[in-house]
XYZ file of C-alpha atoms in Angstrom:
690
model
C 20.078 13.156 16.467
C 16.292 12.083 15.415
C 14.520 9.088 15.969
C 11.207 8.771 14.200
C 8.985 10.992 11.695
C 5.603 10.923 10.758
C 4.635 10.642 7.002
C 3.876 14.558 6.895
C 5.543 17.099 4.691
C 6.427 20.910 5.174
C 4.596 23.232 3.040
C 4.979 27.359 2.417
C 2.044 29.073 4.293
C 0.591 30.811 1.516
C -2.930 31.284 1.015
C -3.465 31.444 -2.843
C -5.591 33.699 -3.871
C -8.347 32.596 -6.131
C -8.617 32.684 -9.688
C -11.363 31.996 -13.069
C -10.447 28.324 -14.020
C -11.838 29.007 -18.326
C -15.217 28.062 -18.709
C -15.412 25.110 -21.205
C -18.363 23.017 -21.814
C -16.393 20.289 -22.832
C -13.133 19.045 -21.301
C -10.231 20.157 -23.710
C -7.495 17.444 -22.922
C -4.065 18.818 -23.105
C -2.004 18.116 -25.976
C -0.379 14.774 -25.830
C 2.961 15.061 -24.510
C 5.796 14.018 -26.415
C 7.301 10.726 -26.483
C 10.740 11.004 -24.269
C 12.857 8.575 -23.082
C 14.591 7.288 -19.572
C 17.504 6.206 -18.911
C 18.796 3.159 -16.535
C 20.400 4.430 -13.631
C 22.109 1.114 -12.559
C 21.288 -2.334 -10.907
C 20.552 -3.081 -7.545
C 19.559 -6.369 -5.527
C 18.110 -6.940 -2.006
C 20.335 -7.042 0.262
C 21.658 -4.755 3.436
C 23.890 -2.148 2.193
C 26.482 -0.383 4.471
C 25.502 -0.303 8.149
C 27.075 2.186 10.156
C 28.438 1.007 13.744
C 28.513 2.826 16.846
C 26.442 4.159 19.733
C 22.784 4.435 19.033
C 22.625 7.897 21.130
C 19.365 8.828 22.474
C 16.227 6.902 21.589
C 14.023 9.629 22.430
C 15.196 13.027 20.993
C 12.950 16.125 20.240
C 10.073 14.855 18.186
C 10.272 16.264 14.028
C 8.096 15.733 10.890
C 8.849 13.204 8.253
C 11.203 16.205 6.622
C 12.339 17.941 9.593
C 13.034 21.194 9.181
C 14.118 21.008 5.227
C 16.532 24.001 3.967
C 14.371 24.383 1.040
C 10.756 24.815 2.636
C 9.239 26.455 5.654
C 5.921 26.819 6.753
C 2.886 25.217 8.359
C 2.267 21.136 8.181
C 0.157 19.645 5.608
C -0.119 15.740 4.965
C -0.463 15.651 1.402
C -4.488 15.546 1.320
C -6.927 18.728 1.087
C -9.570 17.432 2.915
C -8.866 15.643 5.796
C -9.374 18.297 9.009
C -12.652 18.966 7.709
C -15.818 17.521 9.476
C -16.757 14.042 7.963
C -19.999 13.944 5.690
C -23.535 12.632 6.458
C -23.260 8.642 5.365
C -26.036 6.803 3.511
C -27.634 3.998 5.400
C -26.137 0.789 4.942
C -28.201 -2.821 5.416
C -26.737 -6.183 5.413
C -25.633 -7.277 1.518
C -26.484 -10.361 -0.012
C -23.998 -13.553 0.105
C -21.803 -12.980 -2.604
C -21.118 -16.101 -5.275
C -17.551 -15.851 -4.325
C -16.904 -17.600 -1.024
C -13.173 -17.733 -0.481
C -11.650 -20.760 0.936
C -8.792 -19.112 3.549
C -5.481 -21.050 2.026
C -3.071 -19.501 4.212
C -1.435 -16.346 5.931
C 1.702 -14.816 7.920
C 3.049 -12.214 9.694
C 4.265 -9.324 6.884
C 6.532 -6.069 7.882
C 6.028 -4.685 11.319
C 7.558 -1.328 12.933
C 10.101 -2.687 14.836
C 11.835 -4.560 11.557
C 11.340 -0.951 9.950
C 12.757 0.580 12.998
C 15.855 -1.671 13.164
C 17.024 -2.732 9.886
C 20.468 -1.402 8.452
C 21.688 -2.146 12.457
C 19.256 0.477 13.232
C 19.916 3.249 10.829
C 16.131 3.866 10.193
C 13.523 6.276 11.440
C 9.775 5.359 13.098
C 7.356 5.714 10.211
C 3.677 5.366 10.344
C 1.644 4.645 8.632
C 3.205 1.826 6.727
C 2.198 2.097 3.237
C 1.541 -1.255 2.271
C 2.796 -3.104 -1.225
C 2.170 -6.488 -1.625
C 2.667 -8.604 -5.411
C 3.153 -12.294 -5.963
C 4.234 -14.622 -8.534
C 6.575 -16.903 -9.683
C 6.306 -18.634 -6.195
C 7.554 -15.623 -4.454
C 5.369 -13.539 -1.908
C 7.167 -9.442 -1.815
C 5.857 -6.995 0.496
C 7.321 -3.690 1.340
C 6.659 -0.899 3.588
C 7.875 2.734 4.607
C 10.707 1.600 4.222
C 11.451 -2.054 4.249
C 11.301 -5.213 2.022
C 10.607 -8.576 2.142
C 10.652 -11.914 0.050
C 8.897 -14.857 1.164
C 7.921 -18.041 -0.174
C 4.216 -18.573 -0.736
C 4.216 -20.249 2.962
C 5.347 -17.134 4.573
C 9.373 -17.971 5.200
C 11.301 -15.255 3.752
C 13.948 -16.360 1.386
C 16.454 -13.320 2.094
C 19.722 -14.064 3.176
C 19.877 -13.875 7.272
C 21.188 -10.452 7.831
C 21.072 -10.647 11.874
C 24.976 -10.353 11.437
C 24.183 -6.541 9.923
C 21.672 -5.566 13.106
C 24.072 -5.351 15.709
C 22.875 -2.720 17.888
C 24.187 -1.621 21.013
C 25.553 -5.551 21.535
C 21.922 -6.903 21.175
C 21.087 -8.942 17.680
C 18.003 -7.245 16.040
C 16.057 -9.960 14.645
C 14.390 -8.228 11.955
C 13.438 -11.697 10.034
C 15.463 -10.733 6.968
C 13.773 -7.508 6.012
C 15.851 -5.245 4.268
C 15.855 -1.039 4.261
C 14.777 0.419 0.852
C 17.097 2.721 1.028
C 19.942 -0.428 0.579
C 17.651 -1.924 -2.250
C 17.525 1.185 -4.340
C 21.500 1.889 -3.548
C 21.365 4.577 -1.426
C 23.106 5.569 1.849
C 20.984 5.025 5.249
C 17.852 6.938 5.557
C 19.898 8.539 8.807
C 23.271 7.200 9.924
C 22.981 7.372 13.556
C 26.419 8.193 14.906
C 26.450 11.291 12.975
C 22.792 12.511 11.862
C 23.601 12.883 8.327
C 20.608 11.565 6.455
C 20.107 9.847 3.085
C 16.987 10.088 0.693
C 13.757 10.066 1.555
C 11.900 7.160 0.361
C 8.175 6.693 1.016
C 5.062 4.926 -0.805
C 6.029 1.647 -2.294
C 3.822 -0.266 -4.701
C 4.687 -3.004 -6.713
C 3.036 -5.356 -8.730
C 4.478 -8.525 -10.382
C 3.656 -9.186 -14.558
C 2.381 -12.556 -15.286
C 3.223 -11.710 -19.003
C 6.963 -10.911 -18.293
C 7.519 -12.354 -15.449
C 9.037 -9.381 -13.911
C 8.507 -7.761 -10.543
C 7.930 -3.947 -10.790
C 8.108 -1.544 -7.301
C 7.973 1.828 -7.822
C 9.014 4.714 -5.083
C 8.722 7.771 -4.072
C 12.627 9.832 -3.537
C 13.151 12.852 -1.972
C 16.591 14.496 -2.220
C 18.885 15.681 0.905
C 20.757 18.632 0.482
C 24.261 18.775 0.619
C 25.095 18.632 4.380
C 22.825 15.971 4.886
C 20.466 17.959 7.652
C 17.628 18.076 5.678
C 15.609 18.017 2.309
C 15.713 19.992 -1.253
C 12.918 20.207 -3.831
C 13.818 17.798 -5.577
C 11.854 14.489 -6.125
C 11.836 11.626 -8.124
C 10.365 8.100 -8.843
C 12.230 5.161 -8.978
C 11.129 2.425 -10.549
C 12.856 -0.902 -9.752
C 12.197 -3.787 -12.315
C 13.345 -7.752 -11.574
C 15.920 -8.808 -14.341
C 14.262 -12.278 -14.154
C 10.952 -13.918 -11.925
C 13.133 -14.446 -9.208
C 13.162 -10.817 -6.779
C 16.023 -12.296 -4.552
C 18.135 -11.533 -8.028
C 19.456 -8.256 -9.343
C 16.800 -5.394 -10.808
C 17.245 -2.579 -13.113
C 16.616 0.946 -11.574
C 14.902 3.786 -13.835
C 14.436 7.548 -12.172
C 11.793 9.789 -13.384
C 12.412 13.474 -12.460
C 8.927 14.868 -10.872
C 9.980 17.956 -9.319
C 8.354 19.808 -12.022
C 5.514 17.828 -13.414
C 2.120 19.883 -12.792
C 0.500 22.766 -14.450
C 0.826 26.330 -13.188
C -2.254 27.289 -12.644
C -2.243 30.628 -14.184
C 0.976 30.871 -11.975
C -0.751 30.606 -8.513
C 0.015 26.639 -8.090
C 3.632 26.627 -9.730
C 5.894 24.024 -9.132
C 8.373 22.605 -7.887
C 5.739 19.905 -6.679
C 6.090 17.385 -5.198
C 5.379 13.822 -6.947
C 2.626 12.289 -4.037
C 1.357 9.046 -3.702
C 2.494 7.240 -7.020
C 0.681 4.043 -7.594
C 1.279 1.641 -10.664
C -0.831 -0.578 -13.075
C -0.056 -2.076 -16.643
C -1.754 -4.065 -19.717
C -0.340 -5.878 -22.417
C 2.349 -3.246 -23.405
C 3.101 -0.677 -20.682
C 3.834 -0.168 -17.447
C 1.666 3.278 -15.529
C 2.785 4.755 -12.752
C 0.516 7.786 -11.781
C 0.971 10.589 -9.444
C -0.424 13.410 -7.207
C 1.401 17.050 -7.962
C 1.240 19.232 -5.276
C 3.415 22.263 -5.449
C 5.911 22.579 -2.341
C 5.024 26.340 -2.015
C 1.277 27.088 -1.792
C -1.433 25.167 -0.893
C -3.550 24.119 -4.146
C -2.978 20.932 -5.777
C -1.423 20.710 -9.399
C -3.272 17.703 -11.005
C -2.651 13.895 -11.017
C 0.459 13.078 -13.378
C 0.454 9.822 -15.684
C 3.809 8.139 -17.001
C 3.484 5.829 -19.455
C 6.444 3.332 -20.208
C 7.165 0.437 -22.486
C 7.081 -2.899 -20.446
C 8.674 -4.812 -23.184
C 11.840 -1.916 -22.785
C 11.679 -2.288 -19.174
C 11.291 -6.039 -19.131
C 14.391 -6.315 -21.150
C 16.612 -3.977 -19.346
C 16.884 -1.439 -21.999
C 19.431 1.392 -21.985
C 17.143 3.797 -22.756
C 13.133 3.232 -22.289
C 10.270 5.246 -24.174
C 7.961 7.123 -22.110
C 5.178 9.195 -22.149
C 4.040 11.661 -19.519
C 0.497 13.343 -19.454
C -0.845 15.660 -16.841
C -4.547 15.851 -16.375
C -4.772 19.312 -15.154
C -7.925 20.859 -16.441
C -9.321 17.296 -18.204
C -12.287 16.654 -16.541
C -15.944 18.054 -16.916
C -17.384 19.008 -14.130
C -21.059 18.769 -14.181
C -22.008 19.914 -10.887
C -20.149 23.316 -11.985
C -21.517 24.187 -15.311
C -18.623 24.963 -17.816
C -15.750 24.324 -15.644
C -13.186 21.397 -15.256
C -11.026 19.672 -13.028
C -7.790 17.731 -12.510
C -7.651 13.962 -12.030
C -7.088 12.865 -8.470
C -5.531 9.659 -7.172
C -5.851 8.479 -10.979
C -5.668 4.845 -9.856
C -3.834 2.690 -12.926
C -5.671 -0.902 -13.320
C -3.609 -4.119 -12.866
C -4.682 -7.467 -14.505
C -4.257 -11.254 -13.694
C -2.429 -13.348 -15.596
C -1.481 -12.839 -18.828
C -5.197 -13.220 -20.755
C -7.289 -10.457 -19.118
C -5.712 -7.272 -20.890
C -7.549 -5.114 -23.154
C -6.050 -4.977 -26.892
C -8.984 -3.156 -28.558
C -7.624 0.469 -29.920
C -4.049 -0.786 -30.268
C -4.232 -1.680 -26.729
C -5.936 -0.064 -23.917
C -5.099 0.609 -20.312
C -7.827 1.818 -17.628
C -7.837 3.995 -14.884
C -10.513 4.788 -11.952
C -10.730 8.126 -9.607
C -12.914 10.392 -7.337
C -14.042 13.603 -7.076
C -14.827 14.758 -3.945
C -11.823 16.190 -2.530
C -10.840 19.327 -2.660
C -7.492 18.339 -4.955
C -10.914 17.600 -7.410
C -13.232 20.457 -6.845
C -10.585 23.501 -5.334
C -7.349 22.834 -6.848
C -6.848 26.441 -6.833
C -7.757 27.753 -3.454
C -7.166 24.280 -1.970
C -10.338 23.964 0.135
C -13.726 25.007 0.082
C -15.546 21.666 -0.904
C -18.403 19.672 -0.239
C -16.560 16.562 0.477
C -18.922 14.174 -1.138
C -19.747 13.269 -4.826
C -22.204 10.745 -6.620
C -19.513 10.328 -9.324
C -16.465 8.359 -10.728
C -14.382 9.056 -13.676
C -13.385 6.624 -15.544
C -10.095 7.093 -17.921
C -8.553 5.066 -20.621
C -5.545 5.662 -22.239
C -5.374 3.876 -25.789
C -2.821 2.573 -28.529
C -0.352 1.689 -25.808
C 1.110 -0.740 -28.149
C 2.930 2.418 -29.754
C 5.027 2.784 -26.407
C 7.530 -0.152 -28.154
C 7.989 2.305 -30.843
C 10.907 4.742 -30.778
C 7.519 7.331 -30.574
C 4.790 6.669 -28.387
C 1.456 8.034 -29.147
C -1.073 7.302 -26.238
C -4.335 9.242 -25.905
C -6.137 9.828 -22.875
C -9.775 9.936 -22.340
C -12.047 10.174 -19.493
C -15.569 9.957 -18.792
C -18.031 10.951 -15.470
C -20.386 8.327 -14.846
C -23.101 8.615 -11.494
C -22.798 6.519 -8.726
C -23.803 6.299 -5.246
C -23.342 9.055 -2.955
C -19.729 8.829 -0.897
C -18.014 11.314 1.490
C -15.445 12.155 3.849
C -15.745 9.308 6.506
C -15.184 9.845 10.328
C -12.383 8.674 12.271
C -12.030 5.478 13.402
C -13.333 4.318 16.801
C -10.861 1.460 18.800
C -11.176 0.404 22.451
C -10.671 3.242 24.666
C -11.037 6.301 22.293
C -11.486 9.164 24.347
C -10.199 7.598 27.709
C -7.187 7.927 29.571
C -4.230 5.430 28.064
C -4.192 2.463 30.293
C -1.376 -0.034 30.384
C -2.866 -1.623 27.139
C -1.261 1.418 25.480
C 2.340 1.996 27.039
C 3.496 4.923 25.088
C 0.567 7.413 26.150
C 0.167 5.557 29.509
C 3.908 6.790 30.150
C 3.726 10.018 28.957
C 0.851 10.626 31.846
C 3.149 9.156 34.150
C 4.616 11.188 36.825
C 5.152 9.035 39.490
C 6.990 5.486 38.336
C 10.908 5.640 39.840
C 13.580 5.183 36.996
C 17.045 3.782 36.797
C 18.000 7.603 36.664
C 16.346 7.988 40.278
C 14.389 10.286 38.649
C 10.185 10.196 38.988
C 8.276 9.943 35.727
C 8.099 7.412 33.013
C 7.247 10.444 30.715
C 11.120 11.431 31.208
C 11.958 8.455 29.093
C 9.921 9.725 25.945
C 9.306 13.668 25.970
C 10.113 17.305 27.400
C 7.342 18.183 30.163
C 4.048 17.344 28.868
C 0.837 18.084 29.952
C 0.439 14.565 31.259
C -3.246 14.685 30.256
C -3.434 12.497 26.874
C -6.273 10.233 26.048
C -6.423 7.554 23.409
C -7.303 8.658 20.152
C -9.171 7.207 17.405
C -6.911 6.577 13.983
C -7.144 8.119 10.794
C -9.384 7.226 8.106
C -8.785 7.841 4.634
C -10.199 10.570 2.913
C -12.370 9.788 -0.804
C -9.740 9.246 -2.793
C -9.977 5.690 -5.065
C -7.988 2.844 -4.030
C -6.644 -0.266 -5.657
C -8.180 -0.664 -9.449
C -8.405 -4.402 -10.938
C -9.469 -4.791 -14.356
C -10.481 -8.422 -14.914
C -13.250 -10.327 -16.874
C -13.824 -7.647 -18.815
C -14.684 -4.712 -15.493
C -13.021 -2.258 -13.586
C -13.149 -3.424 -10.128
C -12.700 -0.274 -7.293
C -13.638 0.865 -3.692
C -12.822 3.827 -1.968
C -13.514 5.007 1.740
C -16.664 6.914 2.660
C -19.112 7.816 5.618
C -22.019 5.616 6.204
C -24.433 5.237 8.287
C -25.146 2.091 10.112
C -27.001 1.430 13.574
C -28.230 5.154 13.704
C -24.290 6.372 13.833
C -22.140 7.782 11.202
C -19.014 5.421 10.607
C -16.293 5.060 8.206
C -17.208 2.473 5.791
C -16.269 1.118 2.068
C -17.979 1.993 -0.690
C -17.254 -0.695 -4.048
C -17.721 -0.061 -7.735
C -17.678 -2.593 -10.730
C -17.678 -0.989 -13.762
C -17.946 -1.759 -17.611
C -15.943 0.179 -19.169
C -17.265 -0.225 -22.982
C -16.017 -1.524 -26.044
C -13.243 -0.312 -28.640
C -14.907 3.661 -27.018
C -15.044 4.522 -23.474
C -18.908 4.419 -22.997
C -18.415 3.117 -19.264
C -21.637 1.814 -17.503
C -21.834 1.317 -13.968
C -22.276 -2.862 -13.523
C -22.937 -2.799 -9.831
C -22.482 -1.369 -6.971
C -22.542 -0.953 -3.021
C -21.558 -0.390 0.514
C -19.947 -2.386 3.265
C -20.541 -1.204 6.845
C -21.615 -2.388 10.342
C -23.004 -1.709 13.644
C -20.413 -0.551 15.727
C -17.413 -1.010 13.287
C -15.124 1.036 10.834
C -13.989 -0.399 7.635
C -11.180 1.229 5.903
C -8.174 1.236 3.338
C -9.879 -1.498 1.065
C -7.855 -3.424 -1.797
C -9.604 -5.578 -4.361
C -8.432 -8.495 -6.183
C -10.350 -10.322 -8.817
C -9.300 -13.369 -10.922
C -9.708 -13.577 -14.408
C -12.835 -15.523 -13.980
C -14.281 -12.514 -11.754
C -14.650 -13.882 -8.575
C -12.568 -11.583 -5.664
C -11.852 -11.007 -2.671
C -11.493 -6.912 -1.071
C -9.061 -6.607 1.864
C -9.248 -3.831 4.749
C -8.509 -2.984 8.419
C -11.299 -3.452 10.722
C -11.711 -1.544 13.944
C -14.424 -0.813 15.808
C -15.862 0.269 19.449
C -15.006 -3.641 20.866
C -12.884 -4.693 18.083
C -9.091 -3.818 18.008
C -7.510 -2.994 14.626
C -7.659 -6.343 12.641
C -7.008 -7.620 9.384
C -10.481 -8.502 7.519
C -11.710 -9.317 4.373
C -15.125 -9.848 2.207
C -15.909 -11.912 -0.796
C -16.544 -9.874 -4.027
C -18.337 -10.740 -7.475
C -20.308 -8.813 -10.196
C -23.326 -11.389 -9.683
C -23.946 -10.958 -6.277
C -21.470 -8.078 -5.285
C -19.640 -8.065 -1.516
C -20.772 -10.500 0.760
C -20.019 -11.108 4.593
C -17.207 -9.550 5.769
C -14.670 -11.419 8.400
C -11.617 -11.083 9.825
C -8.457 -13.361 8.262
C -7.402 -16.170 10.073
C -4.860 -14.466 12.662
C -5.451 -11.231 11.880
C -7.579 -10.551 15.237
C -6.169 -7.451 16.513
C -5.069 -7.789 19.753
C -3.808 -4.259 21.363
C -4.706 -0.270 20.610
C -2.980 1.345 18.542
C -0.495 3.050 20.056
C 1.570 4.879 17.769
C 3.710 8.362 18.209
C 1.210 10.496 15.669
C -2.002 9.744 18.594
C -0.275 11.939 21.126
C -0.102 15.820 21.499
C 3.366 15.766 23.291
C 4.899 13.829 20.746
C 3.796 15.496 17.742
C 3.664 19.191 19.617
C 0.318 19.538 17.940
C -3.158 18.092 17.827
C -2.674 14.450 17.379
C -3.413 12.619 14.050
C -2.881 9.019 14.706
C -2.331 7.799 10.782
C -3.014 4.927 9.416
C -3.204 2.988 6.678
C -2.856 5.205 3.274
C -3.317 1.840 1.272
C -3.370 -1.983 1.672
C -2.824 -4.455 -1.002
C -3.974 -7.134 -3.216
C -2.525 -9.272 -5.672
C -3.643 -12.230 -7.820
C -1.818 -15.529 -8.574
C -3.926 -17.833 -10.559
C -6.419 -18.890 -8.950
C -5.271 -17.431 -5.707
C -6.421 -14.056 -4.790
C -3.625 -12.574 -2.079
C -4.678 -9.494 0.652
C -2.869 -7.606 2.782
C -3.499 -5.173 5.397
C -2.267 -3.182 8.512
C -3.428 -4.283 12.062
C -2.368 -4.962 15.371
C -0.711 -8.252 15.806
C 0.194 -8.127 19.688
C 0.345 -6.454 23.125
C 3.282 -5.835 25.770
C 4.130 -2.920 27.862
C 6.743 -0.702 29.130
C 6.569 -2.801 32.425
C 7.448 -5.975 30.720
C 9.842 -5.118 28.114
C 11.456 -2.077 29.526
C 12.327 -3.065 32.928
C 16.063 -2.185 32.930
C 14.376 1.413 32.699
C 13.306 1.509 35.927
C 14.088 1.427 39.792
C 16.978 -0.934 39.652
C 17.991 -1.118 36.352
C 20.401 -0.071 34.058
C 18.639 0.805 30.581
C 19.483 -1.026 27.552
C 18.159 1.021 24.618
C 15.065 -1.532 24.287
C 12.393 0.022 26.226
C 9.269 -1.018 25.205
C 10.252 -3.234 22.034
C 9.152 -6.460 22.899
C 12.525 -8.214 21.243
C 15.737 -9.026 21.934
C 18.215 -11.804 21.760
C 15.536 -14.899 21.955
C 12.525 -12.822 21.421
C 11.572 -13.543 17.581
C 10.603 -10.371 15.186
C 9.077 -7.788 17.370
C 5.866 -6.713 18.159
C 6.330 -3.096 19.063
C 9.178 -0.422 19.516
C 8.446 2.319 22.460
C 7.062 4.487 19.694
C 4.428 2.309 17.995
C 2.821 -0.644 17.161
C 1.696 -1.433 13.700
C 1.886 -4.500 11.773
C 0.828 -6.069 8.622
C -1.002 -9.221 7.673
C -0.518 -11.020 4.389
C -3.463 -14.110 3.589
C -4.490 -15.842 0.294
C -7.755 -17.081 -0.441
C -9.042 -19.301 -3.482
C -12.296 -17.682 -4.274
């Protein structure tokens, strides 16, 4: 029986031979795909589905990756990014920036979803997951948040408005308060992620992301779904985007579900990187006419990259719950000119679609225009065939436009994609984040690592060694890891006040040290034609600190807030923010009220004994920002509380009887949990008036 997974996927250990990409002086965009349609797959609502009961079985089985040992694919483990694992770049020196004109006033904030809720939703028929991948959208008086793999809906005061589902979350006689959180498998109408009494697995849902569209007064949320095999013992190649659309402005009501099969969407690059592909890292944007989903296509059976994919759908038809919705799919492979490699082309990579605040920020030129931003330092852009060999730095951004989007409302869509490269400040692969204790032996503040190293504590079984509760015989020399930073892919993009706003992770030099920081950009995309110019750009970094996973929300007036995680030599992982505008740029950073980190990241991906390999402490993947009227809402991952196995796992030690609650910091009377035995991530949701 399995218990937890990292967000890693097995790919075949195939080294693809190099091939020559056809030399083109100017990139030739692919023929625009013919209009097609997707059908309504069904309806659902945010309630817990069937909740199998029975003994939970062992809490700490042998470790495995996200997809276990799937029947369809074997080989080495990769992590859906070709850049990580390489030496970080040298960061540009960063000085303190000016005070931004935008001076956000904190409105309110609250604890969002956390690992305890993730693990124990649906009566515990869930996995432990790192990282959370945070979706957040706001409108109609509701704040909706989703992570891997649970969802909750709050009022703007931070109280959950979903039904109390405590009765459906009784585990081994202990009521588990999961604060109304509902697993994503239930929301999308699927069986549980795993049935603990049988070990049978349901579909694998990952990478949730959402927006609220004020024009249609609808919530839209998309996830990537990987199908299980017929026996429920593993997974197959088939994967699809599941797009949920609320029927009204009330997300607690009914939703329509649409499915887009993305298994074979990706260029067969001369037969070297053929699909089937994984439609990884989906994200969502909107203009006046369409909803836009983008993915990164990775071939299951080779180590390269098959380009970002764009799916343009009629927003009006989705909002109306149409039985068939017009869609156009575009593959970006080979569409970007590569000035640094004369005569060659690159694919788009993480081509992030823009979202816009309110109802009046859309660009109506060219019969409707949607914008996107992407970066090109990663191997996915520079070496998509071989999958490696780049320098992991760049001084360019790619600006994209999709025009004639009003045609999506017709029976035959005819949208047109274009891109231009613009110069930008240099960015490079960032180093790992530092946190208190990185590189030293775990203490009681990092109870999982401390337990793995412990060989003397007397257990309730009469044996000695806390490690027996977690793993097989380990080397007992774990150290506190440095959490992952992102690679250099673009993060959340906003189109507001006639400009594109985006940010990415980069190496920066501050106080003489190479640290993880943020590169931010404000771009004027041009008028009726795509003629982008950089309006303003800069870096955010601080001595002794690391900043990662930025997300920018900007009001229609052009004032905004950038959210991110802040860690440091003496700072636990915290939820932070900085103001941003197009006059002075990014101002002073601070931790959001209530967002101070309270402990070291102590997740299972940070320990060799848990992974049977070199640790890679997973963090983030992305945060979120949303605009609701004059407010900007932001959400980031952080560590919200500290507890240890001695306090919350007493029954496992001498004199106890064992109660399946080791390290959970929660039980019948303790409210929402701060950690589980295998991890301690949380999320923080805050609102500001910029």
